[in-house]
mmCIF file of C-alpha atoms in Angstrom:
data_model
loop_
_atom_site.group_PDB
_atom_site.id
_atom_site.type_symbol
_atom_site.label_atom_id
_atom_site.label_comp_id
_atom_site.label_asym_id
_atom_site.label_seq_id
_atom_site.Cartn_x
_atom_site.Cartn_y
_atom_site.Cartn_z
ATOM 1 C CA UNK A 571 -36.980 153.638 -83.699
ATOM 2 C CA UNK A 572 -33.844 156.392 -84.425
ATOM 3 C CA UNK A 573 -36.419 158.970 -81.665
ATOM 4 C CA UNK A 574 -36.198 155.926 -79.290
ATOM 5 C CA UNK A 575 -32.591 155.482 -79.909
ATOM 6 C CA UNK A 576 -31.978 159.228 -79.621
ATOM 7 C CA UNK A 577 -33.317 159.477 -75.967
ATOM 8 C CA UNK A 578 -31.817 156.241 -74.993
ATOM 9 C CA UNK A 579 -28.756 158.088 -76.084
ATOM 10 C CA UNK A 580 -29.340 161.235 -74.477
ATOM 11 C CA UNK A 581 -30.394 159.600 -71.016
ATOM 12 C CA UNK A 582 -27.142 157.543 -71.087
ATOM 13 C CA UNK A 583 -25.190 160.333 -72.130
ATOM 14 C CA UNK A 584 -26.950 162.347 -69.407
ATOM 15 C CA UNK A 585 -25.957 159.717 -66.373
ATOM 16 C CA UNK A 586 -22.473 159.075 -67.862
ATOM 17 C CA UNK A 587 -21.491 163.154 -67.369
ATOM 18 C CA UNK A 588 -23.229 163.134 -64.185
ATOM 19 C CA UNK A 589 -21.806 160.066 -63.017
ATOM 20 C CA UNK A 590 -18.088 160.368 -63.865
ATOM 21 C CA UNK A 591 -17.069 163.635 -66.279
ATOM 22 C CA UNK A 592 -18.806 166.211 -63.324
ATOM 23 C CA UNK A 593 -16.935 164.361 -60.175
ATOM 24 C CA UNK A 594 -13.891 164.316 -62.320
ATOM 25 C CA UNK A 595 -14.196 168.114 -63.634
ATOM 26 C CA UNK A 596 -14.451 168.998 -59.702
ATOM 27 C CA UNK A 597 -11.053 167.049 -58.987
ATOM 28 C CA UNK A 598 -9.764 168.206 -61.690
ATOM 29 C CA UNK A 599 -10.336 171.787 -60.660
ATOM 30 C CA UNK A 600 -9.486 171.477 -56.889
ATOM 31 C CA UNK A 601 -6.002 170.310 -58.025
ATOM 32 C CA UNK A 602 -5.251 172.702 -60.633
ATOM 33 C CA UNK A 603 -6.234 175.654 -57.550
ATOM 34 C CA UNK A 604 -3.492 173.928 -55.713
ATOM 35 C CA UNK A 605 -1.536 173.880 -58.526
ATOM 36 C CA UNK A 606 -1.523 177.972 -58.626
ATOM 37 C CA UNK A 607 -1.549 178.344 -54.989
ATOM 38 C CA UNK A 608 0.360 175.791 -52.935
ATOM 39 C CA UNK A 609 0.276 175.375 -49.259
ATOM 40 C CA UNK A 610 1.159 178.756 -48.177
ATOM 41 C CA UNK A 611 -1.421 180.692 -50.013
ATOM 42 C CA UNK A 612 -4.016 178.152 -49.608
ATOM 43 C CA UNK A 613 -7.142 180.460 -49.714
ATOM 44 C CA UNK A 614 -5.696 183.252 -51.475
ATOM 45 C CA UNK A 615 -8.520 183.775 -53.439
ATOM 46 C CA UNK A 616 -7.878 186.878 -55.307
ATOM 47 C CA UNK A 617 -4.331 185.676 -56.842
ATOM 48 C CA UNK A 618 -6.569 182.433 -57.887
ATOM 49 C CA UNK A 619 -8.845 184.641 -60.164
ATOM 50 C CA UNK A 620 -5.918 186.236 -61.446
ATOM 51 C CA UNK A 621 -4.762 183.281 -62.627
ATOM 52 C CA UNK A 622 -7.667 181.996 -64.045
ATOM 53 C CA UNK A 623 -8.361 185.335 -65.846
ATOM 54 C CA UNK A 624 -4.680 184.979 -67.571
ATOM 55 C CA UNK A 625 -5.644 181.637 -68.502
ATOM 56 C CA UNK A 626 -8.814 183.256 -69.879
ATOM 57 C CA UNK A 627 -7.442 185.699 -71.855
ATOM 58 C CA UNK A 628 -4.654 183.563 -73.236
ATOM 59 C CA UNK A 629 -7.292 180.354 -74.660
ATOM 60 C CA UNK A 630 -9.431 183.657 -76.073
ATOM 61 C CA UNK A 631 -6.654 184.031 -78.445
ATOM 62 C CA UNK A 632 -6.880 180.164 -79.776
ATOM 63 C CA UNK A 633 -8.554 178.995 -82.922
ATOM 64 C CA UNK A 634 -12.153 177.444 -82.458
ATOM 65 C CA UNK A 635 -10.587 174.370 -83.402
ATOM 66 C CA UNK A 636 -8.078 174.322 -80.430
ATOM 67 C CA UNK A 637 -10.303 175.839 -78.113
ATOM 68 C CA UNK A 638 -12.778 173.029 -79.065
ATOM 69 C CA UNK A 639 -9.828 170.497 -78.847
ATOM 70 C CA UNK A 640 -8.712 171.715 -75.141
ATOM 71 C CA UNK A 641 -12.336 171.404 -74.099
ATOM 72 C CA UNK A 642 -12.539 167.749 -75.168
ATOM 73 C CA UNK A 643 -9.484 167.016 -73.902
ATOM 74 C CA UNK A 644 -10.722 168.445 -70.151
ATOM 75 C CA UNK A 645 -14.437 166.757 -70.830
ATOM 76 C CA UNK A 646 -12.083 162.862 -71.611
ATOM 77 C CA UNK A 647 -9.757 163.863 -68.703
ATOM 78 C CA UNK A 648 -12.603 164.353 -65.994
ATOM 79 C CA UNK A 649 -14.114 160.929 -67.566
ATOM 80 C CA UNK A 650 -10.394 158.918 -67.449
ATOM 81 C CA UNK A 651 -10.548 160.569 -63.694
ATOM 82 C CA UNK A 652 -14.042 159.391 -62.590
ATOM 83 C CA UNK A 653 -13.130 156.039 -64.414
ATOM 84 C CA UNK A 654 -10.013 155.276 -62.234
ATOM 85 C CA UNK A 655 -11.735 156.036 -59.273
ATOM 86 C CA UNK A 656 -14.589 154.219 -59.834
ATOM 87 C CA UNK A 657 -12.514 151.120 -60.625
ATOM 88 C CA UNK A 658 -10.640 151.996 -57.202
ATOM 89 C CA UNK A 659 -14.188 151.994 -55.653
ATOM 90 C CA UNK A 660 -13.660 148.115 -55.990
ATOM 91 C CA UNK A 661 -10.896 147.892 -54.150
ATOM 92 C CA UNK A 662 -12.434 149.798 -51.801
ATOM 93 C CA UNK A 663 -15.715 147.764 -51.152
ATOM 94 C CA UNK A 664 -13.498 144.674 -50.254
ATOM 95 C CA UNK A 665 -11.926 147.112 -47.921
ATOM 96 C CA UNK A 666 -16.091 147.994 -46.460
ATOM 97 C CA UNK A 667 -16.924 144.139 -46.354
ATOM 98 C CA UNK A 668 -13.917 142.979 -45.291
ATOM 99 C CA UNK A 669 -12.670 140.803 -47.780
ATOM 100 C CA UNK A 670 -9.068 141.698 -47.461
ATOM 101 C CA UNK A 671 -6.088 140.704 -49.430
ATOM 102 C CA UNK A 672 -3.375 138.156 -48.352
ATOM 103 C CA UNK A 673 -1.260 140.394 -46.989
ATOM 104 C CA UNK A 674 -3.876 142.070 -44.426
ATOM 105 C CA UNK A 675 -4.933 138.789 -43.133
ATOM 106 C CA UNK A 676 -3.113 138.888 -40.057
ATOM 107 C CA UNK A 677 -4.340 142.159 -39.169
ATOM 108 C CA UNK A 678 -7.965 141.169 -40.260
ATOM 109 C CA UNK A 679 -7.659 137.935 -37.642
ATOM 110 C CA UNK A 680 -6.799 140.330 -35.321
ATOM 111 C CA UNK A 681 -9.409 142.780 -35.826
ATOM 112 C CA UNK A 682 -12.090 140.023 -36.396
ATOM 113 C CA UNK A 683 -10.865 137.884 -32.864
ATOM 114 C CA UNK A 684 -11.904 141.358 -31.305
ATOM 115 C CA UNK A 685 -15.050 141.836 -32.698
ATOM 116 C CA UNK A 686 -15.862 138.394 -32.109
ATOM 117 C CA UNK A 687 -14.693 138.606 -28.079
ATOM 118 C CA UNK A 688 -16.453 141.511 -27.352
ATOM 119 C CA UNK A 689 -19.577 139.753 -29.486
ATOM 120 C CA UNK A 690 -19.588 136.801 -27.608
ATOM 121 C CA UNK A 691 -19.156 138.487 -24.220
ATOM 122 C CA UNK A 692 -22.729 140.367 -24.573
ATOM 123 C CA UNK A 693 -24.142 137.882 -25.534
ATOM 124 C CA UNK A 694 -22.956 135.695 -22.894
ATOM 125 C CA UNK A 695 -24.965 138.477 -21.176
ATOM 126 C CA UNK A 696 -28.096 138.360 -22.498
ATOM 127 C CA UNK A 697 -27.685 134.489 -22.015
ATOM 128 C CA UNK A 698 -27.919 134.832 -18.946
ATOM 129 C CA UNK A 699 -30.859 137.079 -18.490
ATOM 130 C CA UNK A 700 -32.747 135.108 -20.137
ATOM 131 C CA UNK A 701 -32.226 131.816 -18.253
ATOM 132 C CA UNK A 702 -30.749 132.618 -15.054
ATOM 133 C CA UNK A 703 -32.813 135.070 -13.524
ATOM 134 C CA UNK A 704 -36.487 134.708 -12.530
ATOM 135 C CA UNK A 705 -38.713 136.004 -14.386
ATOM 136 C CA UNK A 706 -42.251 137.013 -12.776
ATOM 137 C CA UNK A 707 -45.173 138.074 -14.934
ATOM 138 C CA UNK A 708 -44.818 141.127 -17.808
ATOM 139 C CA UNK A 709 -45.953 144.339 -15.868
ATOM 140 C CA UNK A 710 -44.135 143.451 -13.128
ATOM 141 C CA UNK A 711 -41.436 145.997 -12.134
ATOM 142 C CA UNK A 712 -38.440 142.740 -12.020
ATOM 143 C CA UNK A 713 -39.701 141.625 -15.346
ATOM 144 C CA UNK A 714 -39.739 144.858 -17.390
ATOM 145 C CA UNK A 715 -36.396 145.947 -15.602
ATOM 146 C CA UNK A 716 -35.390 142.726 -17.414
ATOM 147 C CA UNK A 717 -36.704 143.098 -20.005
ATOM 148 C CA UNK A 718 -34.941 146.306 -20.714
ATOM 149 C CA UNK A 719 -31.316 145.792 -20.045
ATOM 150 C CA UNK A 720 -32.220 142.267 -22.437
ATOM 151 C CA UNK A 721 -33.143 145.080 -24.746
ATOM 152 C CA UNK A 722 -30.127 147.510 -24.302
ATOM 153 C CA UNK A 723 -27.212 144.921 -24.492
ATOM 154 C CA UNK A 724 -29.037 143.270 -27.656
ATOM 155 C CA UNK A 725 -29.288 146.729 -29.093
ATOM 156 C CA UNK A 726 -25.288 147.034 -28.047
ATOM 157 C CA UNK A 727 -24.391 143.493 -29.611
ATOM 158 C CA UNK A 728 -25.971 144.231 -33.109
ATOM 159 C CA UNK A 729 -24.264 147.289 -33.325
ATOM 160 C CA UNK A 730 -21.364 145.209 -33.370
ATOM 161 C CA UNK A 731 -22.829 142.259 -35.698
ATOM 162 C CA UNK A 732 -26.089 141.087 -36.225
ATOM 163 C CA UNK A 733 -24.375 137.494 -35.899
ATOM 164 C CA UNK A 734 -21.230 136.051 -34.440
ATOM 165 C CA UNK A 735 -18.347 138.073 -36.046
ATOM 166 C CA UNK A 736 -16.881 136.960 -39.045
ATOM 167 C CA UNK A 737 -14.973 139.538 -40.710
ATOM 168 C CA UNK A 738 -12.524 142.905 -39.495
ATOM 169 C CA UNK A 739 -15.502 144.793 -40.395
ATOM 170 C CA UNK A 740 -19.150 145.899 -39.311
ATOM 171 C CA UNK A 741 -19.910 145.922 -42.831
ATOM 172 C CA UNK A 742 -18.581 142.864 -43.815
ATOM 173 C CA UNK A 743 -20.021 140.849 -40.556
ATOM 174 C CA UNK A 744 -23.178 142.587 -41.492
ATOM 175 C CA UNK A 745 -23.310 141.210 -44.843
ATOM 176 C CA UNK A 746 -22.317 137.631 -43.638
ATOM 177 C CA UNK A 747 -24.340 137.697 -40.521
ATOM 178 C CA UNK A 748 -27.455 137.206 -42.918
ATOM 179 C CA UNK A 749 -26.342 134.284 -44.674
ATOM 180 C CA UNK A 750 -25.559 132.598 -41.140
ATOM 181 C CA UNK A 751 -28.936 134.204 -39.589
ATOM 182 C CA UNK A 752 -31.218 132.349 -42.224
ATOM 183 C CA UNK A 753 -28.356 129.196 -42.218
ATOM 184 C CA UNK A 754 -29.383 129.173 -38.467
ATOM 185 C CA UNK A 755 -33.005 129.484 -39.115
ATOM 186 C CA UNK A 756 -33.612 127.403 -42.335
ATOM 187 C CA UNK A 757 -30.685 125.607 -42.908
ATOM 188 C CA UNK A 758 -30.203 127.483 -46.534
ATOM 189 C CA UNK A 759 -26.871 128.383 -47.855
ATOM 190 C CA UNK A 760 -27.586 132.149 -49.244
ATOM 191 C CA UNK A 761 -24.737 132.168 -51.270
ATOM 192 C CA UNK A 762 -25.574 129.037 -53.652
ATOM 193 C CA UNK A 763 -29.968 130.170 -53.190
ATOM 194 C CA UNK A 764 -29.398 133.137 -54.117
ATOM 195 C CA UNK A 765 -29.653 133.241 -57.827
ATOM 196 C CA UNK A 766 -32.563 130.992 -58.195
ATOM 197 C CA UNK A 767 -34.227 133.224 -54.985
ATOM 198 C CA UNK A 768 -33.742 136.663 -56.790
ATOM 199 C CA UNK A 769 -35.511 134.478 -60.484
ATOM 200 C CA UNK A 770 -39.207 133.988 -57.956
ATOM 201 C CA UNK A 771 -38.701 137.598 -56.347
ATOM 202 C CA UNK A 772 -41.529 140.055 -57.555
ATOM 203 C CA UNK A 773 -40.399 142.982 -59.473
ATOM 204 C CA UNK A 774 -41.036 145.442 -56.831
ATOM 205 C CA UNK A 775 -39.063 143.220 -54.105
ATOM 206 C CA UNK A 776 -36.057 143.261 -57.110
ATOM 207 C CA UNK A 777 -36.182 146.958 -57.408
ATOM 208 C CA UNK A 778 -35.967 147.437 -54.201
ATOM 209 C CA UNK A 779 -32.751 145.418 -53.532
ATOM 210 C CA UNK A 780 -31.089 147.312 -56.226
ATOM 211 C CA UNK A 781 -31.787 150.596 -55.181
ATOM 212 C CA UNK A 782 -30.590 149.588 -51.494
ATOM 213 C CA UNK A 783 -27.258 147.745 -53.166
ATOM 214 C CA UNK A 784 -26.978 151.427 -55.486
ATOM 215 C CA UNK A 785 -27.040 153.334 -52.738
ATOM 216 C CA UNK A 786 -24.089 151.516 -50.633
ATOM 217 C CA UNK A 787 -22.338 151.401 -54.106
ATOM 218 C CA UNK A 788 -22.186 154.895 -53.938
ATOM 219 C CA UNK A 789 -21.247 155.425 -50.569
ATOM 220 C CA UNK A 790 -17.952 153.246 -51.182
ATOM 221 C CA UNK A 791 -17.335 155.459 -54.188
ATOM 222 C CA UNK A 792 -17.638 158.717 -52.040
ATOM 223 C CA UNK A 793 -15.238 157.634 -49.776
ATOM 224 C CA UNK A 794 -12.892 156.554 -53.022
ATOM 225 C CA UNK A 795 -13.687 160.526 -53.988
ATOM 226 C CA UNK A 796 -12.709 161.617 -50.758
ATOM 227 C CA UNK A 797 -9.496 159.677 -50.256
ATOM 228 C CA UNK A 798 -8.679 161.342 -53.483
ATOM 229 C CA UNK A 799 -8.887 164.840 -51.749
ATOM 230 C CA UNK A 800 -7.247 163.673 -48.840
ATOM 231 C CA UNK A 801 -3.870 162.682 -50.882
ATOM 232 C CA UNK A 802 -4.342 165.974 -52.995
ATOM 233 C CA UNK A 803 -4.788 167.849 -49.549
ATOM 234 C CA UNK A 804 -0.773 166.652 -49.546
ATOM 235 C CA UNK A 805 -0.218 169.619 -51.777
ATOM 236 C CA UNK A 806 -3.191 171.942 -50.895
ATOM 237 C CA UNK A 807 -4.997 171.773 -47.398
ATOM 238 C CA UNK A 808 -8.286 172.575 -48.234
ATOM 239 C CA UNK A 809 -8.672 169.429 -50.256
ATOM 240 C CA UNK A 810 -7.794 167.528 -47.043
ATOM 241 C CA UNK A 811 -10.919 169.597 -45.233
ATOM 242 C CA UNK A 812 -13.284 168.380 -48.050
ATOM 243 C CA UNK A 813 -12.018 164.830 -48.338
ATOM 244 C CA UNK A 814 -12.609 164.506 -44.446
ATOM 245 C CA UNK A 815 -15.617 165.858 -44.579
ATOM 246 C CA UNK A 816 -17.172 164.128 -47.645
ATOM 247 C CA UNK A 817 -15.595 160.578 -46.312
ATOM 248 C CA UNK A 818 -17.571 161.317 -42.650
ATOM 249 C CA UNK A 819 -20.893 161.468 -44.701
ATOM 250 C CA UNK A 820 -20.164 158.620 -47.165
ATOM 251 C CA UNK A 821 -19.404 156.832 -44.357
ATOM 252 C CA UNK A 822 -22.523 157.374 -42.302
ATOM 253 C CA UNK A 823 -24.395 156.862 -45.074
ATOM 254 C CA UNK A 824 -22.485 153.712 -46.460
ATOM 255 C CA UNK A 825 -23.329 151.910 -42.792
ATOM 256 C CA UNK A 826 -26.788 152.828 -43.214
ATOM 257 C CA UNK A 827 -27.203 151.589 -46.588
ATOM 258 C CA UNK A 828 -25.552 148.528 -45.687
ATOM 259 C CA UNK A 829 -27.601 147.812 -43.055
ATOM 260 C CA UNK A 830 -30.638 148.268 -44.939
ATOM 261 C CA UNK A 831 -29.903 146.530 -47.920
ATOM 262 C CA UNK A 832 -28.739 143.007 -45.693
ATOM 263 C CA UNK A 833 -32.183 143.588 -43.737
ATOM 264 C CA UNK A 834 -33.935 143.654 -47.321
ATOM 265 C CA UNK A 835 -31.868 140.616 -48.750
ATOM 266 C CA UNK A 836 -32.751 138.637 -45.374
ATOM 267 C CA UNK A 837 -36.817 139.819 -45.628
ATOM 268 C CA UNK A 838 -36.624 138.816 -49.307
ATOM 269 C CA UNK A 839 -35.510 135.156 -48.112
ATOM 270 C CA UNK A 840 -38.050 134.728 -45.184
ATOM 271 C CA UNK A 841 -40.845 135.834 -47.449
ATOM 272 C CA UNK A 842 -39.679 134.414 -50.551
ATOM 273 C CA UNK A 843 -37.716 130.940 -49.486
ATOM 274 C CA UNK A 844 -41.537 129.446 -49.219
ATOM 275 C CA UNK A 845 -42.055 130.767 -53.021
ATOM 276 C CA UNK A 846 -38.458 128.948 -53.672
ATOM 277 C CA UNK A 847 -39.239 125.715 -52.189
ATOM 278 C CA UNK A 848 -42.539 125.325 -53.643
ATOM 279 C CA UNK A 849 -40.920 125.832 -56.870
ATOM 280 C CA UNK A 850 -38.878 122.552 -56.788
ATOM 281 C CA UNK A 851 -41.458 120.450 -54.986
ATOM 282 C CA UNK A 852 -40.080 120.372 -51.460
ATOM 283 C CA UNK A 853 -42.679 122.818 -49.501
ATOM 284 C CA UNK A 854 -44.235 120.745 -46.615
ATOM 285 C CA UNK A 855 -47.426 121.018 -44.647
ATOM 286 C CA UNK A 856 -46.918 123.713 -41.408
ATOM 287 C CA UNK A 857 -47.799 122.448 -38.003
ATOM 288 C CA UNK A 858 -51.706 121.672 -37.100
ATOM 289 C CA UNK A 859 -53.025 124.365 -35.271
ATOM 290 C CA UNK A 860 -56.406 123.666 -35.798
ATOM 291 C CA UNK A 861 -57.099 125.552 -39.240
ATOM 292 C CA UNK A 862 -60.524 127.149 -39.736
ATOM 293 C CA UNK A 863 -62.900 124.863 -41.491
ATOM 294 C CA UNK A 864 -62.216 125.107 -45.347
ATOM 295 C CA UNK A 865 -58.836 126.955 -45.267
ATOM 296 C CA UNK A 866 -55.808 125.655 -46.575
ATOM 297 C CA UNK A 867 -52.882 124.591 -44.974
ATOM 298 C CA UNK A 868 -49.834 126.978 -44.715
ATOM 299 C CA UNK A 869 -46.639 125.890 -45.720
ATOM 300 C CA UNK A 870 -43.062 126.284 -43.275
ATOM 301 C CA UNK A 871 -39.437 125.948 -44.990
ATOM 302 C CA UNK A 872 -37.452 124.339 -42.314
ATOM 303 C CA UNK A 873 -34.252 122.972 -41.929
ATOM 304 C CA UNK A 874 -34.582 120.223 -43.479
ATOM 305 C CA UNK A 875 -36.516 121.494 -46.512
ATOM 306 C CA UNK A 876 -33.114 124.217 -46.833
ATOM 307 C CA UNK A 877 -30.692 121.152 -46.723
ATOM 308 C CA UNK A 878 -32.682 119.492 -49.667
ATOM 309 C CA UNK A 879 -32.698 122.858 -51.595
ATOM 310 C CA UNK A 880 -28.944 123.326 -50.829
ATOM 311 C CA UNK A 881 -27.618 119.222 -51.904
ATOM 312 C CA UNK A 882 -30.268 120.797 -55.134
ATOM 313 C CA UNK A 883 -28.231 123.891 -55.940
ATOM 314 C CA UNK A 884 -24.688 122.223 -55.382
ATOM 315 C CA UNK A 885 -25.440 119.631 -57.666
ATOM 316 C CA UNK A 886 -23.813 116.563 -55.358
ATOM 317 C CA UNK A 887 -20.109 119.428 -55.145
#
């Protein structure tokens, strides 16, 4: 039992350093070198060494127990750092998803009304390519001609949201557009399903989903990190270079992740809502298509099987 509690220990000690003292040591550092240098000697190098080797020579003089004490005190600074920024990360999520405060709600209508015009107009468009034109027979040069621009404005109108805009940003209508997709499709309300969805989802399905929700976790905390070299870069340009730099990438990666982990949470539901349904009794017989002798009948959730499981999880509120 103490091994097993030993490298539990050293595995959590292991992610904690790697997770906030290293990001914070690297802050740290970046603002102590503007700190010595400033604006006008930016890059000056050599007079940063200098410095460094005073500092050097001047702790080399300490006591073991001070030089001991200042390196604990940098080691619980970088932590208190990546702390702080990790609880900013928070703040910045509901920034990602959209879920802005109060006083932003103006500007969010704003933003959101444009999102959802330019949303609605394309798909207006595609409306009317399906129903208005004629259509001849697929291989014909009219009909895959269609068929394409159908295909390039759809592409263009999930780039802005997978569903009729709800929130100021792609993120955030991202996320919501798969509650109303499946609302559309099955009539379930993801937000009270959810819970008792993720208790019948296999373990692999569950890993998954956290890995995909990790990873966009960590993009918002990037671009936490990298607004934090962007105010520093105030003081010493270079950190403004690497904030931009590292917020670009966190934010490429942060709309990818998103992406992915809303087109894992809606797979989950249309493979799993069956699972869910079955589970409290409501699954129903699927339409007779003439099943092959001595097979058994599928199963559909449909609307009105996601209504029953909804007035289920409400509990009559």
């Amino acid at each position: 039992m103490s091994s097993l509690l030993g490298g539990l220990g050293e595995k959590l000690a292991d992610k904690w350093i790697s997770a906030l003292a290293v990001p914070g040591l690297l802050l740290m550092a970046a603002s102590a070198a503007g700190a010595v240098l400033g604006q006008a000697d930016a890059l000056d190098l050599a007079a940063l060494r200098a410095r460094a080797g005073q500092e050097a020579a001047r702790a080399g003089e300490w006591s073991t127990v001070a030089q001991l004490t200042a390196l604990g005190a940098v080691v619980l600074g970088s932590v208190a750092v990546g702390a702080l920024v990790r609880a900013c990360a928070g703040v910045a999520e509901r920034i990602w998803t959209g879920d802005w405060p109060a006083p932003a709600g103006r500007v969010a209508a704003r933003l959101t009304d444009r999102r959802k015009t330019r949303w609605q107009g394309v798909h207006a468009e595609i409306t009317a390519l399906r129903s208005e034109m004629p259509i001849p027979a697929p291989g014909h040069p009219a009909y895959e001609a269609n068929q394409a621009e159908i295909d390039r404005l759809t592409a263009l109108r999930d780039r802005i949201a997978s569903a009729e805009p709800q929130r100021p940003t792609m993120t955030g209508d991202r996320f919501a557009g798969t509650g109303t997709r499946l609302r559309n499709q099955y009539g379930i309300d993801l937000a009270a399903a959810w819970t008792r969805l993720w208790l019948v989802l296999p373990d692999t399905v569950q890993a998954e989903l956290r890995a995909s929700r990790a990873g966009f976790g960590a993009a918002v905390e990037g671009t936490t990190w990298a607004g934090c070299y962007v105010v520093l870069g105030l003081y010493w340009w270079p950190a403004a270079v690497i904030g931009l730099v590292v917020g670009l990438l966190a934010w490429s990666r942060g709309r990818r992740a998103a992406v992915l982990h809303a087109d894992l949470v809606e797979s989950a539901a249309d493979l799993h809502l069956k699972t869910l349904a079955a589970e409290f009794g409501l699954a129903g017989p699927g339409p007779e298509q003439d099943p092959e002798p001595g097979s058994t009948p599928g199963f559909i959730v449909d609307r009105e099987v996601g209504r029953a499981l909804n007035r289920l999880f409400r509990k009559g509120a």
